Amino acid sequence: MKKIILFLTFFIGVSAFSQIKVLKNETLVEVGKENSVGLYKKENRFTFNYQDINTSNLNTFRSFSFNDLNGDVSELYKMISDGFIDEPSGNITLELPSDIIELHFEKNYGQPTVQFIQYINKNKKYVGKSQFLNKKQIDKIFGIGTTKQNLYKKAVEKHTNANQPNATQTYQNQVTYEQPKSNTPATTPSKTKKSRK
Protein backbone atom coordinates (compact mmCIF):
# COMPACT_ATOMS: atom_id res chain seq x y z
CA MET A 1 0.00 0.00 0.00
CA LYS A 2 2.84 2.36 0.84
CA LYS A 3 4.38 1.66 -2.57
CA ILE A 4 1.12 2.54 -4.33
CA ILE A 5 0.81 5.85 -2.43
CA LEU A 6 4.46 6.68 -3.19
CA PHE A 7 3.94 5.84 -6.87
CA LEU A 8 0.78 8.02 -7.08
CA THR A 9 2.56 10.92 -5.38
CA PHE A 10 5.45 10.64 -7.84
CA PHE A 11 3.06 10.36 -10.81
CA ILE A 12 1.04 13.46 -9.72
CA GLY A 13 4.29 15.44 -9.24
CA VAL A 14 5.54 14.54 -12.72
CA SER A 15 2.22 15.36 -14.38
CA ALA A 16 2.15 18.75 -12.64
CA PHE A 17 5.56 19.62 -14.09
CA SER A 18 4.45 18.58 -17.56
CA GLN A 19 1.96 21.46 -17.53
CA ILE A 20 4.76 24.03 -17.31
CA LYS A 21 5.43 25.56 -20.69
CA VAL A 22 8.59 27.51 -21.51
CA LEU A 23 7.66 30.76 -23.25
CA LYS A 24 9.77 32.42 -25.88
CA ASN A 25 11.52 35.47 -24.46
CA GLU A 26 10.65 38.40 -26.73
CA THR A 27 12.10 41.71 -25.71
CA LEU A 28 11.30 45.21 -26.85
CA VAL A 29 13.71 46.75 -29.33
CA GLU A 30 14.51 50.39 -28.68
CA VAL A 31 13.98 52.54 -31.78
CA GLY A 32 15.10 55.72 -30.03
CA LYS A 33 15.06 57.50 -26.70
CA GLU A 34 15.52 61.07 -25.52
CA ASN A 35 15.47 61.92 -21.81
CA SER A 36 12.25 60.38 -20.49
CA VAL A 37 10.51 59.62 -23.84
CA GLY A 38 11.26 56.48 -25.84
CA LEU A 39 9.88 54.55 -28.81
CA TYR A 40 10.05 50.74 -28.70
CA LYS A 41 9.11 47.95 -31.08
CA LYS A 42 7.95 44.37 -30.55
CA GLU A 43 7.07 42.56 -33.77
CA ASN A 44 4.77 45.03 -35.55
CA ARG A 45 3.65 46.87 -32.40
CA PHE A 46 5.18 50.21 -31.45
CA THR A 47 5.05 51.63 -27.93
CA PHE A 48 5.79 55.16 -26.73
CA ASN A 49 6.96 55.24 -23.13
CA TYR A 50 7.18 58.58 -21.30
CA GLN A 51 7.51 60.11 -17.87
CA ASP A 52 4.19 61.71 -16.89
CA ILE A 53 4.81 65.33 -15.87
CA ASN A 54 1.10 65.78 -15.12
CA THR A 55 1.38 63.94 -11.79
CA SER A 56 3.04 65.03 -8.57
CA ASN A 57 4.95 61.74 -8.49
CA LEU A 58 7.78 62.09 -11.02
CA ASN A 59 8.34 58.33 -11.00
CA THR A 60 5.11 57.77 -12.95
CA PHE A 61 5.76 56.37 -16.42
CA ARG A 62 2.98 55.81 -18.95
CA SER A 63 2.80 54.30 -22.40
CA PHE A 64 0.58 54.02 -25.45
CA SER A 65 0.84 51.51 -28.28
CA PHE A 66 -0.37 50.87 -31.80
CA ASN A 67 0.36 48.49 -34.68
CA ASP A 68 2.20 49.80 -37.74
CA LEU A 69 -0.15 48.29 -40.33
CA ASN A 70 -0.09 51.00 -42.96
CA GLY A 71 3.05 53.02 -42.31
CA ASP A 72 1.47 54.69 -39.26
CA VAL A 73 4.81 55.34 -37.54
CA SER A 74 6.12 57.17 -40.61
CA GLU A 75 2.87 59.10 -40.88
CA LEU A 76 3.06 60.12 -37.21
CA TYR A 77 6.62 61.35 -37.70
CA LYS A 78 5.51 63.34 -40.77
CA MET A 79 2.59 64.91 -38.84
CA ILE A 80 4.91 66.03 -36.05
CA SER A 81 7.54 67.34 -38.48
CA ASP A 82 4.90 69.27 -40.44
CA GLY A 83 3.63 70.74 -37.17
CA PHE A 84 7.10 72.13 -36.47
CA ILE A 85 7.12 73.86 -39.87
CA ASP A 86 3.54 75.13 -39.86
CA GLU A 87 2.14 75.15 -36.31
CA PRO A 88 -1.50 73.99 -36.22
CA SER A 89 -4.06 76.33 -34.66
CA GLY A 90 -5.09 73.63 -32.15
CA ASN A 91 -4.15 70.15 -30.95
CA ILE A 92 -4.03 67.27 -33.45
CA THR A 93 -6.15 64.42 -32.04
CA LEU A 94 -5.21 60.77 -32.65
CA GLU A 95 -7.55 57.95 -31.71
CA LEU A 96 -5.76 54.71 -30.93
CA PRO A 97 -7.51 51.41 -30.18
CA SER A 98 -7.40 52.02 -26.41
CA ASP A 99 -6.30 55.65 -25.89
CA ILE A 100 -6.71 59.13 -27.33
CA ILE A 101 -3.51 61.07 -27.97
CA GLU A 102 -3.25 64.77 -28.68
CA LEU A 103 -0.22 66.44 -30.23
CA HIS A 104 0.10 69.84 -28.57
CA PHE A 105 2.40 72.26 -30.39
CA GLU A 106 3.82 75.27 -28.60
CA LYS A 107 6.79 77.59 -28.97
CA ASN A 108 9.21 77.49 -26.04
CA TYR A 109 11.88 80.19 -26.07
CA GLY A 110 11.04 80.79 -29.74
CA GLN A 111 11.61 77.14 -30.68
CA PRO A 112 8.72 74.94 -31.89
CA THR A 113 8.03 71.99 -29.57
CA VAL A 114 5.47 69.21 -29.29
CA GLN A 115 3.94 67.47 -26.28
CA PHE A 116 2.08 64.14 -26.19
CA ILE A 117 -1.15 64.35 -24.18
CA GLN A 118 -2.70 60.95 -23.43
CA TYR A 119 -6.31 60.38 -22.42
CA ILE A 120 -5.90 56.98 -20.78
CA ASN A 121 -8.53 54.43 -21.85
CA LYS A 122 -10.22 57.29 -23.78
CA ASN A 123 -11.27 58.82 -20.45
CA LYS A 124 -10.85 62.61 -20.21
CA LYS A 125 -10.47 62.32 -16.41
CA TYR A 126 -7.15 60.47 -16.64
CA VAL A 127 -4.58 62.55 -18.48
CA GLY A 128 -0.87 61.92 -18.95
CA LYS A 129 1.54 64.46 -20.44
CA SER A 130 5.04 64.06 -21.78
CA GLN A 131 7.73 66.70 -21.63
CA PHE A 132 7.94 69.20 -24.51
CA LEU A 133 10.17 67.92 -27.33
CA ASN A 134 11.92 69.84 -30.09
CA LYS A 135 12.70 68.64 -33.63
CA LYS A 136 16.14 67.26 -32.73
CA GLN A 137 14.68 65.24 -29.84
CA ILE A 138 11.82 63.88 -32.00
CA ASP A 139 14.36 62.80 -34.66
CA LYS A 140 16.31 60.95 -31.96
CA ILE A 141 13.17 59.21 -30.63
CA PHE A 142 12.17 58.06 -34.13
CA GLY A 143 15.75 56.92 -34.87
CA ILE A 144 16.15 59.32 -37.80
CA GLY A 145 19.65 59.20 -39.26
CA THR A 146 20.34 55.77 -37.72
CA THR A 147 19.69 52.20 -38.83
CA LYS A 148 16.85 52.04 -36.27
CA GLN A 149 14.51 53.93 -38.59
CA ASN A 150 14.49 50.80 -40.78
CA LEU A 151 12.51 49.07 -38.02
CA TYR A 152 9.30 50.48 -39.41
CA LYS A 153 8.03 49.37 -42.81
CA LYS A 154 7.97 52.58 -44.79
CA ALA A 155 11.19 54.58 -44.83
CA VAL A 156 10.66 58.05 -43.46
CA GLU A 157 10.78 60.52 -46.30
CA LYS A 158 12.11 64.01 -45.90
CA HIS A 159 9.31 66.40 -46.74
CA THR A 160 10.28 69.84 -47.87
CA ASN A 161 6.76 71.21 -48.02
CA ALA A 162 4.27 71.21 -45.18
CA ASN A 163 1.36 69.26 -46.66
CA GLN A 164 -1.41 69.05 -44.12
CA PRO A 165 -3.58 65.90 -43.99
CA ASN A 166 -7.30 65.95 -44.69
CA ALA A 167 -9.68 66.71 -41.85
CA THR A 168 -9.96 63.05 -40.86
CA GLN A 169 -8.14 59.98 -42.14
CA THR A 170 -8.66 56.39 -41.03
CA TYR A 171 -6.16 53.57 -41.40
CA GLN A 172 -6.61 49.80 -41.23
CA ASN A 173 -5.09 50.07 -37.79
CA GLN A 174 -8.11 52.09 -36.65
CA VAL A 175 -5.79 54.96 -35.89
CA THR A 176 -7.57 58.15 -36.79
CA TYR A 177 -6.45 61.67 -36.48
CA GLU A 178 -8.16 64.98 -36.79
CA GLN A 179 -6.49 68.14 -38.00
CA PRO A 180 -7.78 71.17 -36.12
CA LYS A 181 -9.82 73.53 -38.26
CA SER A 182 -8.57 77.06 -38.47
CA ASN A 183 -10.93 79.64 -37.02
CA THR A 184 -9.20 82.47 -38.79
CA PRO A 185 -10.85 83.74 -41.98
CA ALA A 186 -8.97 83.96 -45.23
CA THR A 187 -6.46 86.75 -45.23
CA THR A 188 -7.80 90.04 -46.49
CA PRO A 189 -5.68 92.79 -47.94
CA SER A 190 -4.66 95.21 -45.25
CA LYS A 191 -5.92 98.76 -45.45
CA THR A 192 -3.36 101.49 -45.26
CA LYS A 193 -4.14 104.80 -43.73
CA LYS A 194 -3.69 107.84 -45.92
CA SER A 195 -1.38 110.37 -44.42
CA ARG A 196 -2.82 113.82 -43.97
CA LYS A 197 -0.77 116.82 -44.93
mmCIF file of C-alpha atoms in Angstrom:
data_model
loop_
_atom_site.group_PDB
_atom_site.id
_atom_site.type_symbol
_atom_site.label_atom_id
_atom_site.label_comp_id
_atom_site.label_asym_id
_atom_site.label_seq_id
_atom_site.Cartn_x
_atom_site.Cartn_y
_atom_site.Cartn_z
ATOM 1 C CA MET A 1 0.000 0.000 0.000
ATOM 2 C CA LYS A 2 2.840 2.356 0.838
ATOM 3 C CA LYS A 3 4.378 1.660 -2.574
ATOM 4 C CA ILE A 4 1.116 2.543 -4.331
ATOM 5 C CA ILE A 5 0.806 5.849 -2.430
ATOM 6 C CA LEU A 6 4.458 6.678 -3.192
ATOM 7 C CA PHE A 7 3.938 5.841 -6.872
ATOM 8 C CA LEU A 8 0.783 8.019 -7.083
ATOM 9 C CA THR A 9 2.563 10.918 -5.380
ATOM 10 C CA PHE A 10 5.450 10.639 -7.836
ATOM 11 C CA PHE A 11 3.061 10.364 -10.814
ATOM 12 C CA ILE A 12 1.045 13.464 -9.722
ATOM 13 C CA GLY A 13 4.289 15.441 -9.238
ATOM 14 C CA VAL A 14 5.544 14.536 -12.723
ATOM 15 C CA SER A 15 2.218 15.357 -14.385
ATOM 16 C CA ALA A 16 2.147 18.745 -12.638
ATOM 17 C CA PHE A 17 5.561 19.624 -14.089
ATOM 18 C CA SER A 18 4.454 18.577 -17.562
ATOM 19 C CA GLN A 19 1.956 21.458 -17.530
ATOM 20 C CA ILE A 20 4.755 24.032 -17.307
ATOM 21 C CA LYS A 21 5.430 25.561 -20.686
ATOM 22 C CA VAL A 22 8.589 27.508 -21.511
ATOM 23 C CA LEU A 23 7.658 30.760 -23.248
ATOM 24 C CA LYS A 24 9.773 32.419 -25.883
ATOM 25 C CA ASN A 25 11.519 35.466 -24.457
ATOM 26 C CA GLU A 26 10.646 38.397 -26.726
ATOM 27 C CA THR A 27 12.097 41.714 -25.713
ATOM 28 C CA LEU A 28 11.301 45.213 -26.852
ATOM 29 C CA VAL A 29 13.710 46.752 -29.331
ATOM 30 C CA GLU A 30 14.512 50.394 -28.678
ATOM 31 C CA VAL A 31 13.979 52.545 -31.779
ATOM 32 C CA GLY A 32 15.095 55.721 -30.032
ATOM 33 C CA LYS A 33 15.057 57.501 -26.698
ATOM 34 C CA GLU A 34 15.523 61.070 -25.518
ATOM 35 C CA ASN A 35 15.471 61.924 -21.814
ATOM 36 C CA SER A 36 12.246 60.379 -20.493
ATOM 37 C CA VAL A 37 10.513 59.621 -23.839
ATOM 38 C CA GLY A 38 11.255 56.481 -25.843
ATOM 39 C CA LEU A 39 9.884 54.548 -28.809
ATOM 40 C CA TYR A 40 10.051 50.742 -28.698
ATOM 41 C CA LYS A 41 9.111 47.947 -31.083
ATOM 42 C CA LYS A 42 7.955 44.366 -30.546
ATOM 43 C CA GLU A 43 7.072 42.559 -33.766
ATOM 44 C CA ASN A 44 4.768 45.029 -35.545
ATOM 45 C CA ARG A 45 3.653 46.867 -32.401
ATOM 46 C CA PHE A 46 5.178 50.208 -31.450
ATOM 47 C CA THR A 47 5.051 51.633 -27.932
ATOM 48 C CA PHE A 48 5.786 55.157 -26.735
ATOM 49 C CA ASN A 49 6.964 55.240 -23.133
ATOM 50 C CA TYR A 50 7.180 58.579 -21.302
ATOM 51 C CA GLN A 51 7.505 60.109 -17.866
ATOM 52 C CA ASP A 52 4.194 61.710 -16.890
ATOM 53 C CA ILE A 53 4.812 65.327 -15.874
ATOM 54 C CA ASN A 54 1.104 65.782 -15.124
ATOM 55 C CA THR A 55 1.383 63.938 -11.792
ATOM 56 C CA SER A 56 3.035 65.028 -8.575
ATOM 57 C CA ASN A 57 4.948 61.736 -8.494
ATOM 58 C CA LEU A 58 7.778 62.094 -11.016
ATOM 59 C CA ASN A 59 8.338 58.333 -10.998
ATOM 60 C CA THR A 60 5.110 57.767 -12.950
ATOM 61 C CA PHE A 61 5.757 56.369 -16.421
ATOM 62 C CA ARG A 62 2.982 55.808 -18.948
ATOM 63 C CA SER A 63 2.798 54.300 -22.403
ATOM 64 C CA PHE A 64 0.578 54.016 -25.447
ATOM 65 C CA SER A 65 0.839 51.508 -28.279
ATOM 66 C CA PHE A 66 -0.372 50.868 -31.804
ATOM 67 C CA ASN A 67 0.363 48.489 -34.682
ATOM 68 C CA ASP A 68 2.198 49.802 -37.740
ATOM 69 C CA LEU A 69 -0.149 48.294 -40.327
ATOM 70 C CA ASN A 70 -0.094 50.999 -42.963
ATOM 71 C CA GLY A 71 3.046 53.021 -42.305
ATOM 72 C CA ASP A 72 1.469 54.692 -39.263
ATOM 73 C CA VAL A 73 4.811 55.340 -37.536
ATOM 74 C CA SER A 74 6.123 57.170 -40.611
ATOM 75 C CA GLU A 75 2.866 59.103 -40.880
ATOM 76 C CA LEU A 76 3.064 60.119 -37.206
ATOM 77 C CA TYR A 77 6.624 61.353 -37.700
ATOM 78 C CA LYS A 78 5.510 63.341 -40.767
ATOM 79 C CA MET A 79 2.594 64.908 -38.836
ATOM 80 C CA ILE A 80 4.913 66.031 -36.046
ATOM 81 C CA SER A 81 7.544 67.342 -38.485
ATOM 82 C CA ASP A 82 4.900 69.270 -40.440
ATOM 83 C CA GLY A 83 3.630 70.743 -37.174
ATOM 84 C CA PHE A 84 7.100 72.125 -36.474
ATOM 85 C CA ILE A 85 7.125 73.858 -39.868
ATOM 86 C CA ASP A 86 3.540 75.130 -39.859
ATOM 87 C CA GLU A 87 2.141 75.151 -36.310
ATOM 88 C CA PRO A 88 -1.502 73.989 -36.217
ATOM 89 C CA SER A 89 -4.062 76.325 -34.663
ATOM 90 C CA GLY A 90 -5.087 73.628 -32.155
ATOM 91 C CA ASN A 91 -4.152 70.151 -30.949
ATOM 92 C CA ILE A 92 -4.034 67.270 -33.446
ATOM 93 C CA THR A 93 -6.155 64.417 -32.043
ATOM 94 C CA LEU A 94 -5.209 60.772 -32.650
ATOM 95 C CA GLU A 95 -7.554 57.946 -31.715
ATOM 96 C CA LEU A 96 -5.761 54.711 -30.935
ATOM 97 C CA PRO A 97 -7.508 51.405 -30.183
ATOM 98 C CA SER A 98 -7.397 52.020 -26.413
ATOM 99 C CA ASP A 99 -6.302 55.649 -25.894
ATOM 100 C CA ILE A 100 -6.706 59.131 -27.328
ATOM 101 C CA ILE A 101 -3.509 61.069 -27.975
ATOM 102 C CA GLU A 102 -3.246 64.766 -28.680
ATOM 103 C CA LEU A 103 -0.224 66.443 -30.232
ATOM 104 C CA HIS A 104 0.099 69.840 -28.572
ATOM 105 C CA PHE A 105 2.404 72.260 -30.388
ATOM 106 C CA GLU A 106 3.822 75.271 -28.597
ATOM 107 C CA LYS A 107 6.787 77.587 -28.966
ATOM 108 C CA ASN A 108 9.209 77.492 -26.038
ATOM 109 C CA TYR A 109 11.879 80.187 -26.073
ATOM 110 C CA GLY A 110 11.037 80.794 -29.744
ATOM 111 C CA GLN A 111 11.608 77.142 -30.682
ATOM 112 C CA PRO A 112 8.719 74.938 -31.894
ATOM 113 C CA THR A 113 8.031 71.995 -29.574
ATOM 114 C CA VAL A 114 5.467 69.211 -29.286
ATOM 115 C CA GLN A 115 3.943 67.468 -26.276
ATOM 116 C CA PHE A 116 2.082 64.138 -26.194
ATOM 117 C CA ILE A 117 -1.149 64.352 -24.184
ATOM 118 C CA GLN A 118 -2.705 60.952 -23.433
ATOM 119 C CA TYR A 119 -6.313 60.383 -22.417
ATOM 120 C CA ILE A 120 -5.898 56.983 -20.780
ATOM 121 C CA ASN A 121 -8.530 54.434 -21.849
ATOM 122 C CA LYS A 122 -10.219 57.287 -23.779
ATOM 123 C CA ASN A 123 -11.269 58.817 -20.454
ATOM 124 C CA LYS A 124 -10.848 62.611 -20.214
ATOM 125 C CA LYS A 125 -10.471 62.323 -16.406
ATOM 126 C CA TYR A 126 -7.149 60.472 -16.638
ATOM 127 C CA VAL A 127 -4.581 62.551 -18.479
ATOM 128 C CA GLY A 128 -0.868 61.917 -18.946
ATOM 129 C CA LYS A 129 1.542 64.458 -20.442
ATOM 130 C CA SER A 130 5.044 64.056 -21.782
ATOM 131 C CA GLN A 131 7.729 66.700 -21.631
ATOM 132 C CA PHE A 132 7.943 69.199 -24.509
ATOM 133 C CA LEU A 133 10.166 67.921 -27.327
ATOM 134 C CA ASN A 134 11.919 69.838 -30.088
ATOM 135 C CA LYS A 135 12.697 68.638 -33.629
ATOM 136 C CA LYS A 136 16.136 67.264 -32.727
ATOM 137 C CA GLN A 137 14.675 65.240 -29.840
ATOM 138 C CA ILE A 138 11.822 63.879 -32.005
ATOM 139 C CA ASP A 139 14.365 62.799 -34.656
ATOM 140 C CA LYS A 140 16.309 60.950 -31.958
ATOM 141 C CA ILE A 141 13.168 59.210 -30.627
ATOM 142 C CA PHE A 142 12.170 58.061 -34.131
ATOM 143 C CA GLY A 143 15.746 56.923 -34.868
ATOM 144 C CA ILE A 144 16.151 59.318 -37.795
ATOM 145 C CA GLY A 145 19.647 59.197 -39.259
ATOM 146 C CA THR A 146 20.337 55.771 -37.719
ATOM 147 C CA THR A 147 19.689 52.202 -38.831
ATOM 148 C CA LYS A 148 16.848 52.035 -36.267
ATOM 149 C CA GLN A 149 14.508 53.933 -38.592
ATOM 150 C CA ASN A 150 14.493 50.800 -40.782
ATOM 151 C CA LEU A 151 12.509 49.070 -38.017
ATOM 152 C CA TYR A 152 9.297 50.481 -39.408
ATOM 153 C CA LYS A 153 8.035 49.374 -42.814
ATOM 154 C CA LYS A 154 7.973 52.583 -44.790
ATOM 155 C CA ALA A 155 11.186 54.583 -44.830
ATOM 156 C CA VAL A 156 10.655 58.051 -43.457
ATOM 157 C CA GLU A 157 10.782 60.518 -46.302
ATOM 158 C CA LYS A 158 12.111 64.010 -45.895
ATOM 159 C CA HIS A 159 9.312 66.397 -46.737
ATOM 160 C CA THR A 160 10.283 69.841 -47.870
ATOM 161 C CA ASN A 161 6.761 71.208 -48.024
ATOM 162 C CA ALA A 162 4.269 71.207 -45.184
ATOM 163 C CA ASN A 163 1.360 69.260 -46.661
ATOM 164 C CA GLN A 164 -1.410 69.048 -44.121
ATOM 165 C CA PRO A 165 -3.581 65.895 -43.992
ATOM 166 C CA ASN A 166 -7.300 65.947 -44.692
ATOM 167 C CA ALA A 167 -9.683 66.707 -41.851
ATOM 168 C CA THR A 168 -9.959 63.051 -40.859
ATOM 169 C CA GLN A 169 -8.144 59.983 -42.143
ATOM 170 C CA THR A 170 -8.655 56.390 -41.033
ATOM 171 C CA TYR A 171 -6.162 53.566 -41.402
ATOM 172 C CA GLN A 172 -6.613 49.803 -41.233
ATOM 173 C CA ASN A 173 -5.089 50.070 -37.787
ATOM 174 C CA GLN A 174 -8.114 52.086 -36.645
ATOM 175 C CA VAL A 175 -5.789 54.956 -35.893
ATOM 176 C CA THR A 176 -7.575 58.152 -36.791
ATOM 177 C CA TYR A 177 -6.453 61.674 -36.480
ATOM 178 C CA GLU A 178 -8.157 64.975 -36.787
ATOM 179 C CA GLN A 179 -6.492 68.137 -37.996
ATOM 180 C CA PRO A 180 -7.784 71.171 -36.118
ATOM 181 C CA LYS A 181 -9.823 73.529 -38.258
ATOM 182 C CA SER A 182 -8.572 77.062 -38.467
ATOM 183 C CA ASN A 183 -10.931 79.638 -37.018
ATOM 184 C CA THR A 184 -9.204 82.473 -38.794
ATOM 185 C CA PRO A 185 -10.851 83.739 -41.976
ATOM 186 C CA ALA A 186 -8.974 83.962 -45.226
ATOM 187 C CA THR A 187 -6.462 86.755 -45.234
ATOM 188 C CA THR A 188 -7.803 90.042 -46.491
ATOM 189 C CA PRO A 189 -5.685 92.787 -47.938
ATOM 190 C CA SER A 190 -4.662 95.208 -45.255
ATOM 191 C CA LYS A 191 -5.925 98.759 -45.446
ATOM 192 C CA THR A 192 -3.363 101.492 -45.261
ATOM 193 C CA LYS A 193 -4.143 104.800 -43.727
ATOM 194 C CA LYS A 194 -3.690 107.843 -45.923
ATOM 195 C CA SER A 195 -1.384 110.375 -44.417
ATOM 196 C CA ARG A 196 -2.820 113.818 -43.970
ATOM 197 C CA LYS A 197 -0.773 116.824 -44.934
#
